[in-house]
Amino acid sequence: MKRRQFIGLFGASALGLVLPELALGEDRRRSSGSTTTTTTASSSLVPTDTGSVGSVVIVGGGMAGATAAKFLRLWGGSNVQVTLVDQNATYSSNIMSNLVLNGSTTMSQLTYNYNTLTSAYGVKFVQGSVVGVVPPVGSTAGSVRLADGRVLFGTKIILAPGIEFDDVPGLTPALQENYVPHAWRAGAQTTKLASQIRNMRAGGTFIMTIPASPYRCPPGPYERACVVADYLKRNKPGSRVIVLDANPFIQAERTNFERAFNVTHAGVIDYRPGQSLTGVTVSITGGKHAVTTSSGTEYADVLNVIPSHRAGKIITDNPVLANVGGRWAGVDVRSYESTSVPNVYVIGDSASSGQPKAGHIANQEAKLCADAIARALRGDLTPNPAPKTNSACYSPITADTASWLTVVYGYDAVNKKMVAVPGAGPIEAAAATQDNFNDMKKWFATLMSDSFA
Ligand SMILES: Cc1cc2nc3c(=O)[nH]c(=O)nc-3n(C[C@H](O)[C@H](O)[C@H](O)COP(=O)(O)OP(=O)(O)OC[C@H]3O[C@@H](n4cnc5c(N)ncnc54)[C@H](O)[C@@H]3O)c2cc1C
């Protein structure tokens, strides 16, 4: 199968990949977090000579960056040196993190390392925080600068830093960490929010706010409302979930979530669209937090304010790169090269690609980008004329049922953007079922393997 055809398909199983056994010695060293740089020889998975020659530095080892690193080695071969930089030694998956809130899983079960990328694919991993980018010009390498002063060079640079959050009036970072966690970048805040929900009184009020689109994972906040409502019904009788949505209507999987709000969780979820957040007053003495929107003030025992998003700081620090409203990076969706800075590519949530900000799409964008760079590094500068991507998303509605949503996107050459292919979505599951819940687990395991193993 030609690479361009199989980019549009999804998953390790679809790719026919045999996942390599982990090198256990290497695993133990990496998971200690003590090693900050790892370089390994290529394995037989990486072809020796594809004709591609060059070096690529990737900033951000999340869903987009990890996938790009792996597929650049698979498709570029051993003469393409790939360096993956992340500020953290391991990656915490946002996907499935709403299930930490009802105790179904833990953050440690959602943690991934870079061992297989280094041991099986010969990716070099560097732990560090990138603070500056100098774009490559022609055959002159560009560079990224780390906070500790190290500089890494590449003939191509990929930026995949995910998102940053806007300020919320009344909330400092410390108040968010300790009292009003957004838990929209999975990690300590997710665990914090789970413990607040676990300790909430019966008959209490959980309030969450949803930012205006675009935000990461369009169905994610509605999924969270359902998971929390389901937990509270079973464990904290008489409690309520109030959803204050800045958007005029449910942003994804509308039929399924309307049914979930009005039938499955009727009397528990109170969904209010068109609510612009104006401020928060945090109670640090254990009283109720106040949240004010365009419609008035509500009081919460547990408050979950999801701030509005923008691209990662390394992009918004550079107004030329952040050429979509100063907030997102414009890209050529055939290659993900920046529309304003040649040889710099932006993938994942930071890119303005016309597709949802989602991990599944980040994986697809990464493959298209890897393919474009591997070809450019062997002199083939012709962009893929008809890229296709697929977005798939499962949403837990209760502790053991889920719904799903899928869309196939294709390239609209006239308007130069990705658009939903007629007849191929958005398509929603007919109902939330246990079968879907089981399929969700398989989908998640396949996606994470495809990106990290
Ligand atoms: C609750 C929740 C549920 C979700 N559920 C789904 C789902 O079911 N399906 C789905 O497809 N998507 C889902 N998503 C969305 C998905 O998680 C994101 O769209 C996806 O992670 C984006 O990938 P990314 O690589 O762009 O960013 P990320 O995965 O966030 O990775 C960015 C990486 O860059 C690193 N980084 C940032 N800046 C720097 C820097 N300066 N230097 C070094 N490293 C840096 C970070 O440490 C991070 O590892 C969900 C999100 C949330 C919050």
Short mmCIF file of C-alpha atoms and ligand atoms in Angstrom, two decimals:
data_model
loop_
_atom_site.label_atom_id
_atom_site.label_comp_id
_atom_site.label_asym_id
_atom_site.label_seq_id
_atom_site.Cartn_x
_atom_site.Cartn_y
_atom_site.Cartn_z
CA MET A 1 0.00 0.00 0.00
CA LYS A 2 1.35 3.41 -0.83
CA ARG A 3 2.16 5.63 2.14
CA ARG A 4 -0.15 8.37 0.97
CA GLN A 5 -3.06 5.94 0.93
CA PHE A 6 -2.42 4.49 4.35
CA ILE A 7 -1.99 7.79 6.13
CA GLY A 8 -5.73 8.16 5.75
CA LEU A 9 -6.35 4.88 7.48
CA PHE A 10 -5.76 4.62 11.16
CA GLY A 11 -4.06 2.60 13.78
CA ALA A 12 -1.27 0.12 14.32
CA SER A 13 -3.56 -2.70 13.28
CA ALA A 14 -4.52 -0.90 10.08
CA LEU A 15 -0.85 -0.23 9.44
CA GLY A 16 -0.02 -3.89 9.97
CA LEU A 17 2.69 -2.93 12.47
CA VAL A 18 4.16 -5.60 14.66
CA LEU A 19 4.77 -3.81 17.94
CA PRO A 20 8.31 -4.49 19.17
CA GLU A 21 9.01 -5.83 22.63
CA LEU A 22 10.21 -3.11 24.96
CA ALA A 23 13.87 -3.16 25.92
CA LEU A 24 13.33 -3.62 29.63
CA GLY A 25 16.73 -2.42 30.82
CA GLU A 26 16.25 0.82 28.93
CA ASP A 27 12.67 1.07 30.24
CA ARG A 28 13.72 1.00 33.86
CA ARG A 29 16.34 3.66 33.34
CA ARG A 30 13.95 6.00 31.55
CA SER A 31 11.04 5.60 33.92
CA SER A 32 13.26 6.67 36.80
CA GLY A 33 13.26 10.07 35.11
CA SER A 34 16.97 10.43 35.85
CA THR A 35 18.22 10.17 32.27
CA THR A 36 17.59 13.30 30.29
CA THR A 37 19.01 12.38 26.89
CA THR A 38 18.81 9.06 25.13
CA THR A 39 20.26 8.03 21.79
CA THR A 40 20.08 4.52 20.48
CA ALA A 41 21.04 2.67 17.34
CA SER A 42 18.39 2.04 14.73
CA SER A 43 16.57 -1.26 14.80
CA SER A 44 15.47 -3.28 11.81
CA LEU A 45 12.19 -1.37 11.87
CA VAL A 46 13.97 1.67 10.42
CA PRO A 47 15.03 1.33 6.77
CA THR A 48 18.70 2.13 6.16
CA ASP A 49 18.40 4.18 3.01
CA THR A 50 15.28 5.80 1.64
CA GLY A 51 17.19 8.57 -0.09
CA SER A 52 16.14 11.04 2.61
CA VAL A 53 18.96 12.83 4.43
CA GLY A 54 18.63 15.48 7.13
CA SER A 55 17.94 16.24 10.75
CA VAL A 56 14.61 17.11 12.33
CA VAL A 57 14.01 18.61 15.76
CA ILE A 58 10.50 18.11 17.16
CA VAL A 59 9.32 20.28 20.07
CA GLY A 60 6.65 18.55 22.16
CA GLY A 61 6.37 14.81 22.74
CA GLY A 62 2.58 14.61 22.97
CA MET A 63 0.11 12.98 20.59
CA ALA A 64 1.39 14.93 17.58
CA GLY A 65 5.13 15.13 18.31
CA ALA A 66 5.62 11.50 19.37
CA THR A 67 3.80 10.24 16.27
CA ALA A 68 5.83 12.49 13.97
CA ALA A 69 9.09 11.25 15.53
CA LYS A 70 8.21 7.60 15.01
CA PHE A 71 6.94 7.94 11.45
CA LEU A 72 9.80 10.18 10.37
CA ARG A 73 12.18 7.37 11.28
CA LEU A 74 9.97 4.70 9.70
CA TRP A 75 9.50 6.60 6.47
CA GLY A 76 12.64 8.77 6.38
CA GLY A 77 15.03 5.97 7.38
CA SER A 78 18.27 5.97 9.32
CA ASN A 79 19.75 8.99 7.51
CA VAL A 80 17.08 11.22 8.99
CA GLN A 81 18.17 12.10 12.52
CA VAL A 82 15.17 12.80 14.71
CA THR A 83 15.41 14.61 18.05
CA LEU A 84 12.26 14.80 20.17
CA VAL A 85 12.23 17.40 22.97
CA ASP A 86 9.72 17.53 25.79
CA GLN A 87 9.77 19.41 29.06
CA ASN A 88 8.64 16.24 30.86
CA ALA A 89 10.26 12.79 31.00
CA THR A 90 6.90 11.10 30.44
CA TYR A 91 3.61 12.00 28.75
CA SER A 92 0.26 12.14 30.57
CA SER A 93 -2.64 11.34 28.28
CA ASN A 94 -5.56 13.75 28.31
CA ILE A 95 -7.58 11.17 26.44
CA MET A 96 -9.46 9.00 28.96
CA SER A 97 -8.51 11.40 31.77
CA ASN A 98 -12.18 12.16 32.47
CA LEU A 99 -12.35 8.57 33.73
CA VAL A 100 -9.91 9.50 36.51
CA LEU A 101 -12.72 11.70 37.86
CA ASN A 102 -14.99 8.72 38.62
CA GLY A 103 -12.15 6.52 39.85
CA SER A 104 -12.22 4.16 36.83
CA THR A 105 -8.57 4.82 36.05
CA THR A 106 -5.58 6.70 37.47
CA MET A 107 -3.12 9.17 36.01
CA SER A 108 -0.32 6.64 36.40
CA GLN A 109 -2.25 4.26 34.14
CA LEU A 110 -2.43 7.06 31.57
CA THR A 111 1.32 7.77 31.59
CA TYR A 112 3.52 6.92 28.59
CA ASN A 113 7.29 7.01 28.18
CA TYR A 114 9.53 7.46 25.16
CA ASN A 115 11.47 4.18 25.55
CA THR A 116 10.16 2.45 22.44
CA LEU A 117 10.64 5.53 20.30
CA THR A 118 14.30 5.58 21.33
CA SER A 119 15.02 1.84 21.45
CA ALA A 120 13.01 0.60 18.47
CA TYR A 121 13.07 3.60 16.17
CA GLY A 122 16.32 5.35 17.06
CA VAL A 123 14.67 8.64 18.03
CA LYS A 124 16.87 10.79 20.26
CA PHE A 125 14.89 12.06 23.25
CA VAL A 126 15.93 15.23 25.07
CA GLN A 127 14.16 16.42 28.21
CA GLY A 128 14.05 20.20 28.37
CA SER A 129 11.86 23.24 27.94
CA VAL A 130 12.20 25.02 24.60
CA VAL A 131 12.26 28.81 24.89
CA GLY A 132 13.40 29.92 21.43
CA VAL A 133 13.27 28.84 17.79
CA VAL A 134 15.48 29.95 14.90
CA PRO A 135 13.99 28.70 11.61
CA PRO A 136 16.19 26.80 9.11
CA VAL A 137 16.92 28.82 5.97
CA GLY A 138 17.60 26.85 2.80
CA SER A 139 20.30 24.30 3.62
CA THR A 140 21.37 26.22 6.74
CA ALA A 141 20.14 24.41 9.82
CA GLY A 142 17.78 26.12 12.24
CA SER A 143 17.84 25.59 15.98
CA VAL A 144 15.80 25.44 19.15
CA ARG A 145 17.11 26.79 22.43
CA LEU A 146 16.35 25.15 25.76
CA ALA A 147 15.82 27.02 29.03
CA ASP A 148 19.08 25.56 30.37
CA GLY A 149 21.04 27.01 27.43
CA ARG A 150 21.40 23.88 25.31
CA VAL A 151 20.84 24.38 21.57
CA LEU A 152 19.63 21.66 19.17
CA PHE A 153 20.02 21.98 15.40
CA GLY A 154 17.78 20.70 12.59
CA THR A 155 17.31 21.19 8.86
CA LYS A 156 13.58 21.01 9.61
CA ILE A 157 11.77 21.95 12.83
CA ILE A 158 8.38 20.65 13.92
CA LEU A 159 6.49 22.46 16.68
CA ALA A 160 3.91 20.39 18.58
CA PRO A 161 3.53 22.12 21.95
CA GLY A 162 -0.23 21.58 22.42
CA ILE A 163 -2.04 24.52 24.03
CA GLU A 164 -1.73 27.32 26.58
CA PHE A 165 -4.60 28.70 28.66
CA ASP A 166 -5.85 32.28 28.80
CA ASP A 167 -6.09 34.02 32.17
CA VAL A 168 -9.40 33.87 34.05
CA PRO A 169 -10.30 36.94 36.15
CA GLY A 170 -10.01 35.93 39.81
CA LEU A 171 -7.87 32.83 39.19
CA THR A 172 -4.10 32.70 39.61
CA PRO A 173 -2.11 29.60 38.63
CA ALA A 174 -1.78 28.76 42.36
CA LEU A 175 -5.56 29.02 42.88
CA GLN A 176 -6.06 26.75 39.89
CA GLU A 177 -3.59 24.17 41.20
CA ASN A 178 -5.04 24.16 44.72
CA TYR A 179 -8.72 25.10 44.57
CA VAL A 180 -10.23 25.40 41.09
CA PRO A 181 -8.39 22.96 38.79
CA HIS A 182 -9.19 23.07 35.08
CA ALA A 183 -7.81 19.51 34.63
CA TRP A 184 -7.73 20.22 30.90
CA ARG A 185 -4.04 19.34 30.67
CA ALA A 186 -4.02 15.97 32.39
CA GLY A 187 -1.81 15.52 35.44
CA ALA A 188 -1.86 16.71 39.02
CA GLN A 189 -4.94 18.88 38.42
CA THR A 190 -6.89 15.85 37.21
CA THR A 191 -6.10 13.97 40.41
CA LYS A 192 -6.97 17.08 42.43
CA LEU A 193 -10.38 17.47 40.76
CA ALA A 194 -11.10 13.75 41.28
CA SER A 195 -10.40 14.08 44.99
CA GLN A 196 -12.59 17.19 45.26
CA ILE A 197 -15.48 15.30 43.64
CA ARG A 198 -14.89 12.28 45.89
CA ASN A 199 -15.01 14.54 48.96
CA MET A 200 -18.01 16.60 47.85
CA ARG A 201 -21.06 16.46 50.13
CA ALA A 202 -24.25 14.70 49.01
CA GLY A 203 -26.68 17.29 47.66
CA GLY A 204 -23.78 19.51 46.59
CA THR A 205 -23.26 21.47 43.38
CA PHE A 206 -20.56 20.79 40.80
CA ILE A 207 -20.22 23.62 38.28
CA MET A 208 -18.10 23.53 35.14
CA THR A 209 -17.53 26.20 32.52
CA ILE A 210 -16.77 25.51 28.84
CA PRO A 211 -14.74 28.05 26.82
CA ALA A 212 -15.73 29.35 23.40
CA SER A 213 -14.50 27.20 20.49
CA PRO A 214 -11.90 26.40 19.35
CA TYR A 215 -10.81 24.37 22.35
CA ARG A 216 -9.19 20.92 22.56
CA CYS A 217 -11.50 17.92 22.29
CA PRO A 218 -14.90 19.36 21.25
CA PRO A 219 -16.94 16.57 22.95
CA GLY A 220 -14.64 16.44 26.01
CA PRO A 221 -16.41 18.91 28.34
CA TYR A 222 -19.84 17.37 27.70
CA GLU A 223 -18.31 13.94 28.31
CA ARG A 224 -16.93 15.25 31.61
CA ALA A 225 -20.36 16.54 32.66
CA CYS A 226 -21.84 13.07 32.00
CA VAL A 227 -19.08 11.15 33.82
CA VAL A 228 -19.35 13.42 36.88
CA ALA A 229 -23.17 13.35 36.90
CA ASP A 230 -23.14 9.56 36.72
CA TYR A 231 -20.68 9.36 39.63
CA LEU A 232 -22.64 11.84 41.77
CA LYS A 233 -25.94 10.05 41.17
CA ARG A 234 -24.47 6.83 42.51
CA ASN A 235 -22.33 8.27 45.32
CA LYS A 236 -23.66 11.70 46.33
CA PRO A 237 -27.46 11.60 46.09
CA GLY A 238 -29.23 14.88 45.44
CA SER A 239 -26.19 16.55 43.84
CA ARG A 240 -26.36 18.67 40.71
CA VAL A 241 -24.05 19.41 37.76
CA ILE A 242 -24.41 22.87 36.24
CA VAL A 243 -22.72 23.31 32.84
CA LEU A 244 -22.09 26.94 31.85
CA ASP A 245 -21.17 26.85 28.16
CA ALA A 246 -19.79 29.95 26.42
CA ASN A 247 -20.92 28.44 23.12
CA PRO A 248 -24.47 28.83 21.78
CA PHE A 249 -25.01 25.04 21.62
CA ILE A 250 -23.31 21.68 22.25
CA GLN A 251 -20.22 21.67 20.04
CA ALA A 252 -19.96 17.98 19.12
CA GLU A 253 -22.12 14.86 19.17
CA ARG A 254 -25.14 17.00 19.81
CA THR A 255 -27.81 14.30 19.53
CA ASN A 256 -26.10 11.95 21.95
CA PHE A 257 -25.30 14.64 24.51
CA GLU A 258 -28.79 16.15 24.35
CA ARG A 259 -30.15 12.68 25.09
CA ALA A 260 -27.60 12.23 27.89
CA PHE A 261 -28.48 15.60 29.47
CA ASN A 262 -32.26 15.35 29.05
CA VAL A 263 -32.84 11.64 29.57
CA THR A 264 -29.93 9.64 31.03
CA HIS A 265 -28.89 12.35 33.49
CA ALA A 266 -32.20 14.26 33.64
CA GLY A 267 -32.62 16.15 36.90
CA VAL A 268 -28.88 16.10 37.57
CA ILE A 269 -27.32 17.99 34.65
CA ASP A 270 -28.49 21.56 34.13
CA TYR A 271 -27.02 22.65 30.76
CA ARG A 272 -26.94 26.39 30.04
CA PRO A 273 -25.55 27.58 26.67
CA GLY A 274 -24.40 31.13 25.82
CA GLN A 275 -22.79 31.87 29.21
CA SER A 276 -19.67 34.06 28.91
CA LEU A 277 -17.46 33.75 31.95
CA THR A 278 -16.60 37.08 33.56
CA GLY A 279 -14.95 36.09 36.84
CA VAL A 280 -14.44 33.72 39.71
CA THR A 281 -14.21 34.25 43.47
CA VAL A 282 -12.42 31.40 45.16
CA SER A 283 -13.20 30.35 48.72
CA ILE A 284 -10.03 29.07 50.35
CA THR A 285 -11.79 28.40 53.66
CA GLY A 286 -13.90 25.51 52.40
CA GLY A 287 -16.98 27.59 51.52
CA LYS A 288 -18.54 27.80 48.10
CA HIS A 289 -16.76 29.27 45.08
CA ALA A 290 -18.62 31.95 43.10
CA VAL A 291 -18.61 31.91 39.31
CA THR A 292 -20.05 34.84 37.39
CA THR A 293 -21.17 34.77 33.77
CA SER A 294 -23.12 37.11 31.52
CA SER A 295 -26.28 35.66 33.15
CA GLY A 296 -25.42 36.07 36.83
CA THR A 297 -23.58 34.36 39.68
CA GLU A 298 -23.75 30.70 40.77
CA TYR A 299 -22.13 29.03 43.79
CA ALA A 300 -20.29 25.72 43.64
CA ASP A 301 -19.03 23.18 46.14
CA VAL A 302 -16.64 22.01 43.42
CA LEU A 303 -15.79 24.38 40.58
CA ASN A 304 -14.14 23.35 37.30
CA VAL A 305 -13.34 26.35 35.11
CA ILE A 306 -11.84 25.39 31.74
CA PRO A 307 -10.12 28.55 30.44
CA SER A 308 -10.08 29.46 26.76
CA HIS A 309 -7.06 28.22 24.80
CA ARG A 310 -4.38 29.43 22.44
CA ALA A 311 -1.36 27.78 20.78
CA GLY A 312 1.72 26.86 22.82
CA LYS A 313 3.87 29.71 24.09
CA ILE A 314 6.75 29.05 21.70
CA ILE A 315 4.30 29.83 18.89
CA THR A 316 2.44 32.81 20.35
CA ASP A 317 5.80 34.31 21.39
CA ASN A 318 6.48 34.65 17.67
CA PRO A 319 3.76 36.78 15.99
CA VAL A 320 4.93 35.68 12.54
CA LEU A 321 4.23 32.03 13.36
CA ALA A 322 1.01 32.82 15.25
CA ASN A 323 -0.52 34.25 12.11
CA VAL A 324 -4.13 33.26 12.87
CA GLY A 325 -5.40 36.02 15.16
CA GLY A 326 -2.11 35.98 17.08
CA ARG A 327 -3.39 32.79 18.75
CA TRP A 328 -2.86 29.86 16.36
CA ALA A 329 -0.37 28.84 13.66
CA GLY A 330 -1.57 28.85 10.07
CA VAL A 331 -0.38 25.77 8.14
CA ASP A 332 -0.46 24.32 4.64
CA VAL A 333 -2.62 21.27 5.42
CA ARG A 334 -0.88 19.22 2.72
CA SER A 335 2.39 19.25 4.70
CA TYR A 336 1.74 21.23 7.93
CA GLU A 337 4.50 23.65 7.01
CA SER A 338 3.83 27.07 8.51
CA THR A 339 2.20 29.44 6.04
CA SER A 340 4.59 32.18 7.15
CA VAL A 341 7.88 30.50 8.15
CA PRO A 342 9.40 28.01 5.68
CA ASN A 343 10.96 24.80 7.09
CA VAL A 344 8.98 25.15 10.33
CA TYR A 345 6.01 22.80 10.65
CA VAL A 346 3.20 22.98 13.23
CA ILE A 347 1.05 19.96 14.12
CA GLY A 348 -1.54 19.11 16.75
CA ASP A 349 -3.61 21.50 18.81
CA SER A 350 -1.41 24.55 18.07
CA ALA A 351 -2.16 24.39 14.35
CA SER A 352 -5.14 26.07 12.75
CA SER A 353 -5.98 23.23 10.37
CA GLY A 354 -9.77 23.40 10.09
CA GLN A 355 -9.99 20.06 11.93
CA PRO A 356 -10.88 19.42 15.56
CA LYS A 357 -8.19 19.84 18.18
CA ALA A 358 -8.03 16.17 19.11
CA GLY A 359 -5.44 13.49 19.78
CA HIS A 360 -6.67 11.29 16.95
CA ILE A 361 -6.36 14.19 14.49
CA ALA A 362 -2.96 15.14 15.97
CA ASN A 363 -1.79 11.60 15.12
CA GLN A 364 -3.05 11.99 11.54
CA GLU A 365 -1.55 15.44 11.05
CA ALA A 366 1.78 14.10 12.34
CA LYS A 367 1.81 11.33 9.73
CA LEU A 368 1.05 13.73 6.88
CA CYS A 369 3.79 16.03 8.13
CA ALA A 370 6.30 13.15 8.52
CA ASP A 371 5.54 12.00 4.99
CA ALA A 372 5.98 15.52 3.57
CA ILE A 373 9.30 16.05 5.39
CA ALA A 374 10.67 12.59 4.52
CA ARG A 375 9.97 13.35 0.86
CA ALA A 376 11.34 16.89 1.04
CA LEU A 377 14.56 15.50 2.52
CA ARG A 378 15.04 13.44 -0.63
CA GLY A 379 14.28 16.31 -2.93
CA ASP A 380 10.61 15.63 -3.61
CA LEU A 381 8.97 18.95 -2.87
CA THR A 382 5.60 18.08 -4.45
CA PRO A 383 2.94 18.34 -1.77
CA ASN A 384 0.46 15.53 -1.35
CA PRO A 385 -2.36 16.77 -3.62
CA ALA A 386 -5.21 15.01 -1.79
CA PRO A 387 -4.53 14.39 1.89
CA LYS A 388 -7.23 12.63 3.90
CA THR A 389 -7.54 12.38 7.67
CA ASN A 390 -9.94 10.73 10.05
CA SER A 391 -11.14 11.90 13.43
CA ALA A 392 -12.72 9.38 15.78
CA CYS A 393 -13.76 10.03 19.34
CA TYR A 394 -15.46 7.90 21.98
CA SER A 395 -17.31 9.59 24.85
CA PRO A 396 -18.16 7.81 28.11
CA ILE A 397 -21.73 8.70 29.10
CA THR A 398 -21.83 6.57 32.25
CA ALA A 399 -19.28 4.37 34.04
CA ASP A 400 -19.84 1.58 31.50
CA THR A 401 -21.49 3.03 28.39
CA ALA A 402 -20.08 5.27 25.66
CA SER A 403 -21.09 6.93 22.42
CA TRP A 404 -18.83 7.89 19.51
CA LEU A 405 -18.35 10.39 16.70
CA THR A 406 -16.35 10.09 13.49
CA VAL A 407 -15.53 12.34 10.54
CA VAL A 408 -13.32 11.90 7.46
CA TYR A 409 -11.67 15.09 6.18
CA GLY A 410 -10.38 15.65 2.65
CA TYR A 411 -8.48 18.48 0.98
CA ASP A 412 -10.51 21.17 -0.72
CA ALA A 413 -7.99 22.40 -3.32
CA VAL A 414 -10.05 25.48 -4.21
CA ASN A 415 -10.20 26.87 -0.69
CA LYS A 416 -6.96 25.17 0.39
CA LYS A 417 -8.43 23.62 3.52
CA MET A 418 -9.59 20.34 5.02
CA VAL A 419 -13.34 19.81 4.87
CA ALA A 420 -15.61 16.97 5.95
CA VAL A 421 -15.99 14.52 3.08
CA PRO A 422 -19.67 14.38 2.04
CA GLY A 423 -21.27 11.21 3.41
CA ALA A 424 -18.34 10.49 5.71
CA GLY A 425 -19.36 12.41 8.78
CA PRO A 426 -19.85 13.77 11.23
CA ILE A 427 -21.55 10.48 12.13
CA GLU A 428 -22.66 9.78 15.71
CA ALA A 429 -23.28 6.47 17.44
CA ALA A 430 -26.98 5.55 17.49
CA ALA A 431 -26.87 5.23 21.29
CA ALA A 432 -24.53 5.01 24.26
CA THR A 433 -23.86 1.29 24.84
CA GLN A 434 -21.56 -1.08 26.70
CA ASP A 435 -20.24 -2.39 23.37
CA ASN A 436 -19.13 1.12 22.51
CA PHE A 437 -17.47 1.39 25.91
CA ASN A 438 -15.47 -1.78 25.20
CA ASP A 439 -14.59 -0.58 21.70
CA MET A 440 -13.43 2.70 23.26
CA LYS A 441 -10.79 0.87 25.28
CA LYS A 442 -9.50 -0.89 22.14
CA TRP A 443 -9.51 2.36 20.17
CA PHE A 444 -7.53 4.13 22.90
CA ALA A 445 -4.95 1.33 23.24
CA THR A 446 -4.49 1.27 19.45
CA LEU A 447 -4.12 5.04 19.18
CA MET A 448 -1.54 5.20 21.97
CA SER A 449 0.41 2.28 20.49
CA ASP A 450 0.40 3.94 17.13
CA SER A 451 1.87 7.10 18.64
CA PHE A 452 4.21 5.80 21.36
CA ALA A 453 5.10 2.15 20.55
C1 LIG B 1 -10.27 15.68 29.19
C2 LIG B 1 -9.80 15.51 27.77
C3 LIG B 1 -10.26 14.43 27.04
C4 LIG B 1 -9.82 14.26 25.72
N1 LIG B 1 -10.31 13.20 25.01
C5 LIG B 1 -9.95 13.02 23.73
C6 LIG B 1 -10.47 11.93 22.96
O1 LIG B 1 -11.27 11.11 23.43
N2 LIG B 1 -10.05 11.81 21.67
C7 LIG B 1 -9.16 12.67 21.11
O2 LIG B 1 -8.79 12.46 19.93
N3 LIG B 1 -8.65 13.74 21.80
C8 LIG B 1 -9.03 13.94 23.08
N4 LIG B 1 -8.53 15.00 23.79
C9 LIG B 1 -7.69 16.01 23.11
C10 LIG B 1 -6.23 15.58 23.02
O3 LIG B 1 -5.71 15.25 24.29
C11 LIG B 1 -5.40 16.70 22.41
O4 LIG B 1 -6.04 17.18 21.27
C12 LIG B 1 -4.02 16.18 22.03
O5 LIG B 1 -3.33 15.80 23.18
C13 LIG B 1 -3.23 17.22 21.24
O6 LIG B 1 -1.96 16.72 20.96
P1 LIG B 1 -0.70 17.73 20.90
O7 LIG B 1 0.46 16.85 20.59
O8 LIG B 1 -1.01 18.88 20.05
O9 LIG B 1 -0.59 18.28 22.39
P2 LIG B 1 -0.23 17.50 23.72
O10 LIG B 1 -0.66 16.09 23.61
O11 LIG B 1 -0.73 18.34 24.83
O12 LIG B 1 1.37 17.50 23.76
C14 LIG B 1 2.11 18.68 23.83
C15 LIG B 1 3.46 18.35 24.43
O13 LIG B 1 4.34 19.46 24.24
C16 LIG B 1 5.12 19.62 25.40
N5 LIG B 1 5.58 21.02 25.40
C17 LIG B 1 4.82 22.14 25.33
N6 LIG B 1 5.60 23.23 25.29
C18 LIG B 1 6.88 22.80 25.35
C19 LIG B 1 8.13 23.47 25.35
N7 LIG B 1 8.22 24.81 25.27
N8 LIG B 1 9.26 22.73 25.43
C20 LIG B 1 9.18 21.36 25.51
N9 LIG B 1 8.03 20.68 25.51
C21 LIG B 1 6.89 21.39 25.41
C22 LIG B 1 4.19 19.23 26.54
O14 LIG B 1 4.92 18.85 27.69
C23 LIG B 1 3.41 18.08 25.93
O15 LIG B 1 4.00 16.82 26.22
C24 LIG B 1 -8.93 15.18 25.13
C25 LIG B 1 -8.46 16.27 25.88
C26 LIG B 1 -8.89 16.44 27.19
C27 LIG B 1 -8.38 17.59 27.98
#
